Amino acid sequence: MVGYYVSKPNTYLTVTGQGIDDVKIAKKALILPFQKVSTISITPFDFSINLQAMTIEKLQFSLPAVFTIGPHDEPESLKKYAMLLTGNSDGTPAPSSKNAPTPTGRGHVQDIVKGIIEGETRVIVSSLTMEEIFRERQLFKSKVIQSVQVELEQFGLKIYNANVKELQDAPGSEYFKFLSRKAHEGASNQAKIDVANARMVGEIGEAEKRGKTRQEVSKIDAQTAVLETQRKSEKAQADAELTTTQIKLENNIKLAQINASRQAEAKDAELQKEVETKRADMELERRRASDLVKSKIERESNQQKADASLYTTQKNADGTLYQKRAEAEAVFYRATKEAEASFYAKKKEAEGISEMARAYGELANVLGGPQGLMQYLMLQPSHDSIYEKLAAQNAKAISGLQPKISVWNTGSEGAADAGAPIRDLFRSLPPLLSTVQEQTGITPPSWLAGMPQAQRQGQEVARVNEGGRGKMVNGAK
């Protein structure tokens, strides 16, 4: 069935089919179409046998044993087990429920294992005597396991444990029964002999011990007397030596005490001298350190004062320098701005004068020339009655002089005339305009009064000259 399969901890998956040469053993696998999967259990099982065997002495016996056998947990061994022992003995697959592992203890497997164990065990037993089997039980067990394991490896099986029980008599044989009785009787007789021998040895030993005890006691008494005498002599000699040793020790102790006292006094004096020397050195170092600290403090104080004074001087100089620099920058900035303002004012004034001159030029063209422009400007209210000012200035100029006065009278004074005031006004204009012309060189407009032609040409030249000077003056400004 297609799907992803995962085995239990004590089982393995066996996969066959498309893309697999023989058998694939795995714990988990993805089953594709045209593939089959089954599980095998590697749980060991106990296999009990009661083997009938014969020794090299032709003695038959029964050998009960229990073997713990199971598939060997290795890829190659599991592959052998899956290929050889997972089906029935006739080659048909073993019936099992869905996802149920194939058990390891099926009948034909047990038959194969039983045949191998019986065959190998009989071969081993036939080469041993009964005593060797009894005496070397562990060696016999090891040989059986080793021989059987070699045969089981071709099926992928492994012997995990083998327990050989006590040997028993085969049916119709009483070998072990008589052997056990013989051993029991022999042990009983040997026990009686051992008891009698033990009693005899005890009595003889007791008499010997008693005589030896007396001999040893006498010998010990004599030796004790001799030893007592020797011990007394040795004791007296030891007492004398002890007294002499004590006297020597007391003398030595007294001498040692005197020497120790003298050495202690000398050591005390030496230590006292060292203490005084150290004290003097400490006092000297203390005073030196005190003077050094004072001088160092004074030096540091003076240095700090000097540093403070230097810092103050530097800061004052920096402040003065900054102030001077700021003032210079302010003066420079003000001068720059004033120059820029003056330049801008002059430029604007020049532009204004240029625009005014251009406007006056156009106005002069309209009024018939510079003379008409000048007369127009003199008549404007913004010039504050230039004629009146000229008259006032002329009056001041001729004040105290004897001017030439021309009087024209063209009519009779006696006749009454209603237009006399207007006539008199017009009569006074010619001499006034002539005087203005003579004094200032300004010719009245042609629509106001006519002037002689020669005088008009001279006045035009004078006006041109005056205009040139005015332009030069404006250009110089």
Tab-separated table of C-alpha atoms in Angstrom:
chain	number	residue	atom	x	y	z
A	1	MET	CA	0.000	0.000	0.000
A	2	VAL	CA	1.404	3.376	-0.998
A	3	GLY	CA	2.309	5.607	1.942
A	4	TYR	CA	4.944	6.570	4.449
A	5	TYR	CA	5.656	3.869	7.064
A	6	VAL	CA	7.493	4.098	10.384
A	7	SER	CA	8.400	1.013	12.413
A	8	LYS	CA	8.171	0.505	16.168
A	9	PRO	CA	11.310	0.525	18.335
A	10	ASN	CA	11.547	-3.337	18.366
A	11	THR	CA	10.719	-3.823	14.674
A	12	TYR	CA	12.115	-3.115	11.219
A	13	LEU	CA	10.441	-2.545	7.848
A	14	THR	CA	11.223	-4.921	4.986
A	15	VAL	CA	10.522	-3.419	1.567
A	16	THR	CA	10.503	-5.331	-1.720
A	17	GLY	CA	9.336	-4.576	-5.220
A	18	GLN	CA	10.132	-2.062	-7.966
A	19	GLY	CA	13.550	-0.391	-7.688
A	20	ILE	CA	14.835	-2.808	-4.986
A	21	ASP	CA	17.143	-5.666	-5.900
A	22	ASP	CA	16.416	-8.030	-3.008
A	23	VAL	CA	15.220	-6.633	0.343
A	24	LYS	CA	15.489	-3.180	1.884
A	25	ILE	CA	15.695	-3.004	5.680
A	26	ALA	CA	14.770	0.353	7.241
A	27	LYS	CA	13.130	1.967	10.246
A	28	LYS	CA	11.072	4.311	8.047
A	29	ALA	CA	10.351	4.273	4.338
A	30	LEU	CA	8.148	5.775	1.624
A	31	ILE	CA	6.322	2.937	-0.149
A	32	LEU	CA	5.782	3.512	-3.846
A	33	PRO	CA	3.443	1.719	-6.258
A	34	PHE	CA	4.473	-1.878	-7.071
A	35	GLN	CA	6.249	-2.204	-3.713
A	36	LYS	CA	5.335	-4.253	-0.639
A	37	VAL	CA	6.179	-3.630	2.969
A	38	SER	CA	6.112	-5.824	6.048
A	39	THR	CA	7.545	-5.652	9.537
A	40	ILE	CA	9.788	-8.082	11.396
A	41	SER	CA	10.306	-8.185	15.131
A	42	ILE	CA	13.793	-8.413	16.613
A	43	THR	CA	12.564	-9.294	20.111
A	44	PRO	CA	14.546	-12.324	21.404
A	45	PHE	CA	12.664	-15.445	22.483
A	46	ASP	CA	13.528	-18.234	24.980
A	47	PHE	CA	14.103	-21.669	23.506
A	48	SER	CA	14.136	-24.629	25.935
A	49	ILE	CA	15.471	-28.077	25.018
A	50	ASN	CA	16.137	-31.328	26.846
A	51	LEU	CA	19.014	-32.846	24.899
A	52	GLN	CA	19.873	-36.578	25.016
A	53	ALA	CA	23.652	-36.986	24.528
A	54	MET	CA	26.446	-39.575	25.045
A	55	THR	CA	29.969	-38.924	26.278
A	56	ILE	CA	33.168	-40.401	24.961
A	57	GLU	CA	32.735	-43.073	27.715
A	58	LYS	CA	29.412	-44.161	26.168
A	59	LEU	CA	27.471	-42.753	29.105
A	60	GLN	CA	24.078	-41.375	28.211
A	61	PHE	CA	22.652	-38.386	30.053
A	62	SER	CA	20.033	-35.686	29.652
A	63	LEU	CA	21.178	-32.075	29.218
A	64	PRO	CA	18.387	-29.523	29.906
A	65	ALA	CA	19.217	-25.992	28.647
A	66	VAL	CA	17.509	-22.687	27.881
A	67	PHE	CA	18.731	-20.456	25.005
A	68	THR	CA	17.712	-16.802	24.422
A	69	ILE	CA	17.837	-16.286	20.652
A	70	GLY	CA	16.755	-13.489	18.360
A	71	PRO	CA	17.600	-11.717	15.085
A	72	HIS	CA	20.964	-9.967	15.123
A	73	ASP	CA	20.497	-6.156	15.003
A	74	GLU	CA	22.745	-5.592	11.974
A	75	PRO	CA	21.719	-4.775	8.381
A	76	GLU	CA	23.212	-7.895	6.791
A	77	SER	CA	21.930	-10.238	9.511
A	78	LEU	CA	18.452	-8.696	9.349
A	79	LYS	CA	18.451	-9.108	5.565
A	80	LYS	CA	19.358	-12.818	5.955
A	81	TYR	CA	16.669	-13.299	8.580
A	82	ALA	CA	14.047	-11.517	6.444
A	83	MET	CA	14.909	-13.554	3.364
A	84	LEU	CA	15.234	-16.999	5.054
A	85	LEU	CA	12.981	-17.168	8.116
A	86	THR	CA	10.107	-14.663	7.804
A	87	GLY	CA	7.852	-16.899	5.673
A	88	ASN	CA	6.370	-20.344	6.256
A	89	SER	CA	8.353	-23.536	5.757
A	90	ASP	CA	6.595	-24.129	2.388
A	91	GLY	CA	7.556	-20.651	1.069
A	92	THR	CA	4.117	-19.010	1.483
A	93	PRO	CA	3.963	-15.675	3.368
A	94	ALA	CA	3.082	-15.862	7.026
A	95	PRO	CA	-0.483	-14.699	7.726
A	96	SER	CA	-0.559	-11.547	9.806
A	97	SER	CA	-2.871	-8.653	10.493
A	98	LYS	CA	-2.299	-5.181	9.077
A	99	ASN	CA	0.966	-3.605	10.294
A	100	ALA	CA	1.544	-6.562	12.646
A	101	PRO	CA	5.243	-7.616	12.844
A	102	THR	CA	6.309	-11.116	11.852
A	103	PRO	CA	7.099	-13.010	15.103
A	104	THR	CA	10.480	-14.609	15.585
A	105	GLY	CA	9.292	-17.707	17.448
A	106	ARG	CA	7.370	-19.532	14.723
A	107	GLY	CA	7.410	-23.341	14.564
A	108	HIS	CA	9.762	-23.894	11.619
A	109	VAL	CA	12.244	-21.372	13.068
A	110	GLN	CA	12.289	-23.241	16.365
A	111	ASP	CA	12.770	-26.522	14.516
A	112	ILE	CA	15.779	-25.116	12.650
A	113	VAL	CA	17.301	-23.713	15.832
A	114	LYS	CA	16.637	-26.952	17.753
A	115	GLY	CA	18.302	-29.023	15.078
A	116	ILE	CA	21.400	-26.785	15.077
A	117	ILE	CA	21.696	-26.791	18.885
A	118	GLU	CA	21.246	-30.568	19.238
A	119	GLY	CA	23.709	-31.343	16.474
A	120	GLU	CA	26.462	-29.027	17.720
A	121	THR	CA	25.966	-30.041	21.379
A	122	ARG	CA	26.181	-33.795	20.612
A	123	VAL	CA	29.385	-33.237	18.659
A	124	ILE	CA	30.963	-31.393	21.584
A	125	VAL	CA	29.739	-33.876	24.232
A	126	SER	CA	30.992	-36.881	22.265
A	127	SER	CA	34.568	-35.542	22.558
A	128	LEU	CA	34.472	-35.084	26.369
A	129	THR	CA	34.362	-37.318	29.391
A	130	MET	CA	31.802	-37.000	32.114
A	131	GLU	CA	34.407	-35.647	34.552
A	132	GLU	CA	35.472	-32.980	32.053
A	133	ILE	CA	31.859	-31.920	31.626
A	134	PHE	CA	31.436	-31.664	35.396
A	135	ARG	CA	34.824	-30.074	36.084
A	136	GLU	CA	34.837	-27.557	33.230
A	137	ARG	CA	31.197	-26.533	33.112
A	138	GLN	CA	31.947	-22.973	31.957
A	139	LEU	CA	34.275	-24.119	29.207
A	140	PHE	CA	31.625	-26.604	28.015
A	141	LYS	CA	29.024	-23.798	27.950
A	142	SER	CA	31.334	-21.487	25.967
A	143	LYS	CA	32.069	-24.184	23.387
A	144	VAL	CA	28.359	-24.918	22.913
A	145	ILE	CA	27.498	-21.218	22.464
A	146	GLN	CA	30.410	-20.617	20.086
A	147	SER	CA	29.626	-23.627	17.891
A	148	VAL	CA	25.889	-22.920	17.759
A	149	GLN	CA	26.451	-19.204	17.040
A	150	VAL	CA	28.571	-19.992	13.993
A	151	GLU	CA	25.704	-22.007	12.522
A	152	LEU	CA	23.032	-19.465	13.445
A	153	GLU	CA	24.852	-16.561	11.765
A	154	GLN	CA	23.912	-17.856	8.328
A	155	PHE	CA	20.258	-17.268	9.301
A	156	GLY	CA	20.889	-13.844	10.841
A	157	LEU	CA	20.260	-15.104	14.408
A	158	LYS	CA	22.222	-14.403	17.563
A	159	ILE	CA	22.468	-16.183	20.942
A	160	TYR	CA	21.953	-13.552	23.592
A	161	ASN	CA	22.208	-15.991	26.517
A	162	ALA	CA	22.531	-19.743	27.243
A	163	ASN	CA	21.772	-21.397	30.560
A	164	VAL	CA	22.862	-25.057	30.962
A	165	LYS	CA	21.039	-26.767	33.829
A	166	GLU	CA	22.226	-29.718	35.953
A	167	LEU	CA	22.944	-32.967	34.111
A	168	GLN	CA	20.323	-35.656	34.555
A	169	ASP	CA	20.094	-39.453	33.986
A	170	ALA	CA	18.655	-40.558	30.700
A	171	PRO	CA	15.601	-42.861	30.837
A	172	GLY	CA	16.748	-46.346	31.962
A	173	SER	CA	20.059	-45.057	33.351
A	174	GLU	CA	20.975	-44.565	37.032
A	175	TYR	CA	24.555	-43.309	36.602
A	176	PHE	CA	24.125	-40.015	38.340
A	177	LYS	CA	22.068	-41.741	41.062
A	178	PHE	CA	24.810	-44.250	41.913
A	179	LEU	CA	27.490	-41.626	41.503
A	180	SER	CA	25.697	-39.441	43.963
A	181	ARG	CA	25.300	-42.359	46.420
A	182	LYS	CA	28.998	-43.219	46.058
A	183	ALA	CA	29.984	-39.700	46.712
A	184	HIS	CA	27.692	-39.611	49.720
A	185	GLU	CA	29.051	-42.898	51.235
A	186	GLY	CA	32.625	-41.919	50.549
A	187	ALA	CA	32.059	-38.639	52.174
A	188	SER	CA	30.465	-40.345	55.212
A	189	ASN	CA	33.316	-42.859	55.664
A	190	GLN	CA	35.910	-40.215	55.147
A	191	ALA	CA	34.164	-38.148	57.739
A	192	LYS	CA	34.395	-41.007	60.309
A	193	ILE	CA	38.100	-41.509	59.568
A	194	ASP	CA	38.681	-37.833	59.828
A	195	VAL	CA	36.914	-37.790	63.215
A	196	ALA	CA	39.035	-40.710	64.649
A	197	ASN	CA	42.245	-39.203	63.326
A	198	ALA	CA	41.285	-35.929	64.785
A	199	ARG	CA	40.604	-37.538	68.198
A	200	MET	CA	43.994	-39.347	68.189
A	201	VAL	CA	45.852	-36.333	67.140
A	202	GLY	CA	44.090	-34.426	69.849
A	203	GLU	CA	45.071	-36.789	72.667
A	204	ILE	CA	48.712	-37.066	71.522
A	205	GLY	CA	48.888	-33.411	71.044
A	206	GLU	CA	47.457	-32.828	74.473
A	207	ALA	CA	50.132	-35.061	76.194
A	208	GLU	CA	52.912	-33.442	74.189
A	209	LYS	CA	51.677	-30.063	75.033
A	210	ARG	CA	51.449	-30.910	78.713
A	211	GLY	CA	55.129	-32.158	78.894
A	212	LYS	CA	56.365	-29.318	76.814
A	213	THR	CA	54.530	-27.007	79.110
A	214	ARG	CA	56.416	-28.268	82.166
A	215	GLN	CA	59.768	-28.098	80.375
A	216	GLU	CA	59.122	-24.700	79.169
A	217	VAL	CA	58.011	-23.569	82.621
A	218	SER	CA	61.270	-24.804	84.266
A	219	LYS	CA	63.368	-23.327	81.550
A	220	ILE	CA	61.507	-20.105	81.822
A	221	ASP	CA	61.972	-20.008	85.641
A	222	ALA	CA	65.763	-20.449	85.330
A	223	GLN	CA	66.007	-17.942	82.594
A	224	THR	CA	63.866	-15.623	84.616
A	225	ALA	CA	66.238	-15.779	87.611
A	226	VAL	CA	69.253	-15.109	85.424
A	227	LEU	CA	67.450	-12.374	83.695
A	228	GLU	CA	66.408	-10.850	87.004
A	229	THR	CA	70.037	-10.668	88.131
A	230	GLN	CA	71.131	-9.215	84.834
A	231	ARG	CA	68.296	-6.827	84.923
A	232	LYS	CA	69.215	-5.627	88.418
A	233	SER	CA	72.846	-5.070	87.405
A	234	GLU	CA	71.775	-3.385	84.277
A	235	LYS	CA	69.322	-1.348	86.318
A	236	ALA	CA	72.030	-0.154	88.734
A	237	GLN	CA	74.321	0.714	85.860
A	238	ALA	CA	71.479	2.431	84.100
A	239	ASP	CA	70.656	4.385	87.293
A	240	ALA	CA	74.276	5.575	87.524
A	241	GLU	CA	74.349	6.527	83.914
A	242	LEU	CA	71.010	8.212	84.373
A	243	THR	CA	72.324	10.264	87.317
A	244	THR	CA	75.450	11.269	85.367
A	245	THR	CA	73.353	12.108	82.370
A	246	GLN	CA	70.965	14.123	84.507
A	247	ILE	CA	73.859	16.139	86.027
A	248	LYS	CA	75.287	16.775	82.565
A	249	LEU	CA	71.917	17.724	81.286
A	250	GLU	CA	71.331	20.100	84.197
A	251	ASN	CA	74.734	21.743	83.570
A	252	ASN	CA	74.037	21.953	79.920
A	253	ILE	CA	70.610	23.407	80.643
A	254	LYS	CA	72.083	26.047	82.961
A	255	LEU	CA	74.758	26.924	80.414
A	256	ALA	CA	72.158	27.015	77.717
A	257	GLN	CA	69.987	29.264	79.878
A	258	ILE	CA	72.895	31.622	80.543
A	259	ASN	CA	73.828	31.672	76.884
A	260	ALA	CA	70.228	32.187	75.922
A	261	SER	CA	69.914	35.044	78.414
A	262	ARG	CA	73.099	36.680	77.099
A	263	GLN	CA	72.015	36.183	73.529
A	264	ALA	CA	68.585	37.541	74.351
A	265	GLU	CA	70.130	40.624	75.944
A	266	ALA	CA	72.462	41.092	72.969
A	267	LYS	CA	69.599	40.549	70.576
A	268	ASP	CA	67.454	42.923	72.575
A	269	ALA	CA	70.176	45.594	72.440
A	270	GLU	CA	70.632	45.001	68.739
A	271	LEU	CA	66.920	45.183	68.104
A	272	GLN	CA	66.681	48.302	70.258
A	273	LYS	CA	69.473	49.855	68.223
A	274	GLU	CA	67.700	48.938	64.996
A	275	VAL	CA	64.461	50.340	66.406
A	276	GLU	CA	66.151	53.621	67.296
A	277	THR	CA	67.828	53.732	63.897
A	278	LYS	CA	64.527	53.053	62.160
A	279	ARG	CA	62.840	55.650	64.352
A	280	ALA	CA	65.490	58.237	63.473
A	281	ASP	CA	65.185	57.330	59.810
A	282	MET	CA	61.404	57.595	60.020
A	283	GLU	CA	61.651	60.988	61.709
A	284	LEU	CA	64.122	62.135	59.068
A	285	GLU	CA	61.894	60.859	56.288
A	286	ARG	CA	58.864	62.408	57.942
A	287	ARG	CA	60.521	65.811	58.186
A	288	ARG	CA	61.898	65.460	54.690
A	289	ALA	CA	58.471	64.438	53.408
A	290	SER	CA	56.866	67.327	55.315
A	291	ASP	CA	59.333	69.844	53.848
A	292	LEU	CA	58.957	68.238	50.452
A	293	VAL	CA	55.178	68.384	50.686
A	294	LYS	CA	55.285	72.009	51.802
A	295	SER	CA	57.642	72.964	49.001
A	296	LYS	CA	55.605	70.944	46.538
A	297	ILE	CA	52.385	72.570	47.761
A	298	GLU	CA	53.988	76.019	47.570
A	299	ARG	CA	55.363	75.265	44.118
A	300	GLU	CA	52.000	73.944	42.929
A	301	SER	CA	50.253	76.952	44.474
A	302	ASN	CA	52.653	79.360	42.775
A	303	GLN	CA	52.291	77.454	39.558
A	304	GLN	CA	48.507	77.579	39.820
A	305	LYS	CA	48.664	81.314	40.547
A	306	ALA	CA	50.972	81.821	37.585
A	307	ASP	CA	48.706	79.678	35.456
A	308	ALA	CA	45.694	81.659	36.650
A	309	SER	CA	47.451	84.967	35.939
A	310	LEU	CA	48.566	83.694	32.555
A	311	TYR	CA	45.058	82.441	31.837
A	312	THR	CA	43.562	85.806	32.899
A	313	THR	CA	46.069	87.710	30.780
A	314	GLN	CA	45.426	85.428	27.822
A	315	LYS	CA	41.675	85.752	28.205
A	316	ASN	CA	41.929	89.559	28.562
A	317	ALA	CA	44.138	89.709	25.495
A	318	ASP	CA	41.730	87.394	23.676
A	319	GLY	CA	38.806	89.595	24.755
A	320	THR	CA	40.610	92.795	23.690
A	321	LEU	CA	41.604	91.192	20.417
A	322	TYR	CA	38.060	89.988	19.854
A	323	GLN	CA	36.672	93.449	20.729
A	324	LYS	CA	39.136	95.209	18.404
A	325	ARG	CA	38.412	92.716	15.695
A	326	ALA	CA	34.674	93.157	16.196
A	327	GLU	CA	35.009	96.955	16.152
A	328	ALA	CA	37.181	96.813	13.036
A	329	GLU	CA	34.718	94.485	11.390
A	330	ALA	CA	31.854	96.807	12.446
A	331	VAL	CA	33.690	99.875	11.072
A	332	PHE	CA	34.523	97.982	7.902
A	333	TYR	CA	30.957	96.764	7.604
A	334	ARG	CA	29.543	100.264	8.265
A	335	ALA	CA	31.984	101.874	5.812
A	336	THR	CA	31.158	99.180	3.283
A	337	LYS	CA	27.442	99.699	3.723
A	338	GLU	CA	27.806	103.497	3.667
A	339	ALA	CA	29.899	103.274	0.501
A	340	GLU	CA	27.338	100.927	-0.997
A	341	ALA	CA	24.517	103.296	0.096
A	342	SER	CA	26.363	106.333	-1.267
A	343	PHE	CA	27.089	104.493	-4.470
A	344	TYR	CA	23.513	103.411	-4.724
A	345	ALA	CA	22.268	106.986	-3.953
A	346	LYS	CA	24.640	108.491	-6.503
A	347	LYS	CA	23.642	105.871	-8.974
A	348	LYS	CA	19.956	106.499	-8.378
A	349	GLU	CA	20.549	110.287	-8.430
A	350	ALA	CA	22.436	109.950	-11.685
A	351	GLU	CA	19.661	107.754	-13.038
A	352	GLY	CA	17.113	110.337	-11.835
A	353	ILE	CA	19.040	113.227	-13.378
A	354	SER	CA	19.450	111.189	-16.545
A	355	GLU	CA	15.730	110.468	-16.637
A	356	MET	CA	14.965	114.119	-15.788
A	357	ALA	CA	17.331	115.358	-18.519
A	358	ARG	CA	15.699	112.936	-20.947
A	359	ALA	CA	12.270	114.208	-19.894
A	360	TYR	CA	13.412	117.857	-20.120
A	361	GLY	CA	14.859	117.132	-23.586
A	362	GLU	CA	11.544	115.740	-24.745
A	363	LEU	CA	9.739	118.714	-23.105
A	364	ALA	CA	12.156	121.115	-24.803
A	365	ASN	CA	11.324	119.534	-28.151
A	366	VAL	CA	7.634	120.105	-27.432
A	367	LEU	CA	8.142	123.762	-26.298
A	368	GLY	CA	10.285	124.702	-29.251
A	369	GLY	CA	13.762	124.458	-27.808
A	370	PRO	CA	15.764	125.188	-24.649
A	371	GLN	CA	14.433	128.785	-24.465
A	372	GLY	CA	10.884	127.625	-24.333
A	373	LEU	CA	11.756	125.000	-21.688
A	374	MET	CA	13.498	127.550	-19.508
A	375	GLN	CA	10.642	130.007	-19.784
A	376	TYR	CA	8.204	127.191	-18.962
A	377	LEU	CA	10.140	126.186	-15.863
A	378	MET	CA	10.393	129.764	-14.654
A	379	LEU	CA	6.652	130.092	-14.865
A	380	GLN	CA	5.999	126.881	-12.818
A	381	PRO	CA	4.796	127.366	-9.193
A	382	SER	CA	7.459	124.916	-8.001
A	383	HIS	CA	10.123	127.543	-8.794
A	384	ASP	CA	8.606	130.000	-6.297
A	385	SER	CA	7.944	132.922	-8.754
A	386	ILE	CA	11.402	133.218	-10.235
A	387	TYR	CA	10.522	136.583	-11.774
A	388	GLU	CA	9.667	138.064	-8.414
A	389	LYS	CA	12.954	136.768	-6.979
A	390	LEU	CA	14.835	138.206	-9.931
A	391	ALA	CA	13.132	141.541	-9.432
A	392	ALA	CA	13.979	141.500	-5.742
A	393	GLN	CA	17.567	140.624	-6.476
A	394	ASN	CA	17.761	143.341	-9.136
A	395	ALA	CA	16.349	145.863	-6.690
A	396	LYS	CA	19.020	144.893	-4.215
A	397	ALA	CA	21.659	145.099	-6.911
A	398	ILE	CA	20.736	148.634	-7.992
A	399	SER	CA	19.976	149.868	-4.539
A	400	GLY	CA	21.992	153.096	-4.040
A	401	LEU	CA	22.777	153.392	-7.735
A	402	GLN	CA	21.490	155.905	-10.173
A	403	PRO	CA	19.805	153.736	-12.786
A	404	LYS	CA	18.784	154.995	-16.160
A	405	ILE	CA	15.105	155.457	-16.215
A	406	SER	CA	13.156	155.561	-19.402
A	407	VAL	CA	9.661	156.927	-19.345
A	408	TRP	CA	7.294	156.592	-22.244
A	409	ASN	CA	4.161	158.507	-22.383
A	410	THR	CA	2.068	157.973	-25.455
A	411	GLY	CA	-1.130	159.569	-24.448
A	412	SER	CA	-2.655	162.650	-22.858
A	413	GLU	CA	-3.043	162.603	-19.184
A	414	GLY	CA	-5.868	165.035	-19.092
A	415	ALA	CA	-8.405	163.091	-21.126
A	416	ALA	CA	-10.493	160.613	-19.391
A	417	ASP	CA	-10.167	157.116	-20.833
A	418	ALA	CA	-11.763	153.914	-19.521
A	419	GLY	CA	-8.956	151.709	-20.937
A	420	ALA	CA	-6.194	153.845	-19.440
A	421	PRO	CA	-5.276	151.315	-16.682
A	422	ILE	CA	-4.801	148.507	-19.150
A	423	ARG	CA	-2.971	150.738	-21.500
A	424	ASP	CA	-0.687	151.974	-18.773
A	425	LEU	CA	0.030	148.353	-17.753
A	426	PHE	CA	1.065	147.434	-21.241
A	427	ARG	CA	3.101	150.638	-21.486
A	428	SER	CA	5.121	149.585	-18.437
A	429	LEU	CA	5.880	146.090	-19.789
A	430	PRO	CA	8.387	147.042	-22.473
A	431	PRO	CA	10.725	148.909	-20.193
A	432	LEU	CA	10.370	146.107	-17.565
A	433	LEU	CA	11.132	143.344	-20.015
A	434	SER	CA	13.955	145.378	-21.512
A	435	THR	CA	15.438	145.860	-18.054
A	436	VAL	CA	15.104	142.089	-17.306
A	437	GLN	CA	16.773	141.363	-20.622
A	438	GLU	CA	19.586	143.773	-19.972
A	439	GLN	CA	20.096	142.594	-16.399
A	440	THR	CA	19.683	138.824	-16.792
A	441	GLY	CA	19.901	138.193	-20.532
A	442	ILE	CA	16.522	136.454	-20.460
A	443	THR	CA	14.262	137.280	-23.400
A	444	PRO	CA	10.540	137.102	-22.801
A	445	PRO	CA	8.556	134.725	-25.007
A	446	SER	CA	7.474	135.907	-28.408
A	447	TRP	CA	3.843	135.680	-27.500
A	448	LEU	CA	4.388	138.127	-24.628
A	449	ALA	CA	6.472	140.853	-26.304
A	450	GLY	CA	8.624	141.304	-29.362
A	451	MET	CA	12.333	142.139	-28.998
A	452	PRO	CA	14.828	143.483	-31.506
A	453	GLN	CA	16.397	140.799	-33.782
A	454	ALA	CA	20.040	141.608	-32.952
A	455	GLN	CA	19.390	141.492	-29.292
A	456	ARG	CA	17.510	138.183	-29.703
A	457	GLN	CA	20.451	136.536	-31.489
A	458	GLY	CA	22.878	137.723	-28.789
A	459	GLN	CA	20.523	136.408	-26.159
A	460	GLU	CA	20.330	133.011	-27.953
A	461	VAL	CA	24.171	132.732	-27.880
A	462	ALA	CA	24.213	133.670	-24.217
A	463	ARG	CA	21.534	131.070	-23.474
A	464	VAL	CA	23.496	128.397	-25.339
A	465	ASN	CA	26.620	129.218	-23.361
A	466	GLU	CA	24.652	129.209	-20.155
A	467	GLY	CA	23.120	125.833	-21.097
A	468	GLY	CA	26.573	124.330	-21.788
A	469	ARG	CA	27.872	125.492	-18.454
A	470	GLY	CA	24.823	124.038	-16.758
A	471	LYS	CA	25.358	120.685	-18.414
A	472	MET	CA	28.997	120.684	-17.451
A	473	VAL	CA	28.071	121.506	-13.910
A	474	ASN	CA	25.504	118.685	-13.835
A	475	GLY	CA	28.052	116.267	-15.319
A	476	ALA	CA	30.581	117.250	-12.642
A	477	LYS	CA	27.989	116.540	-9.986
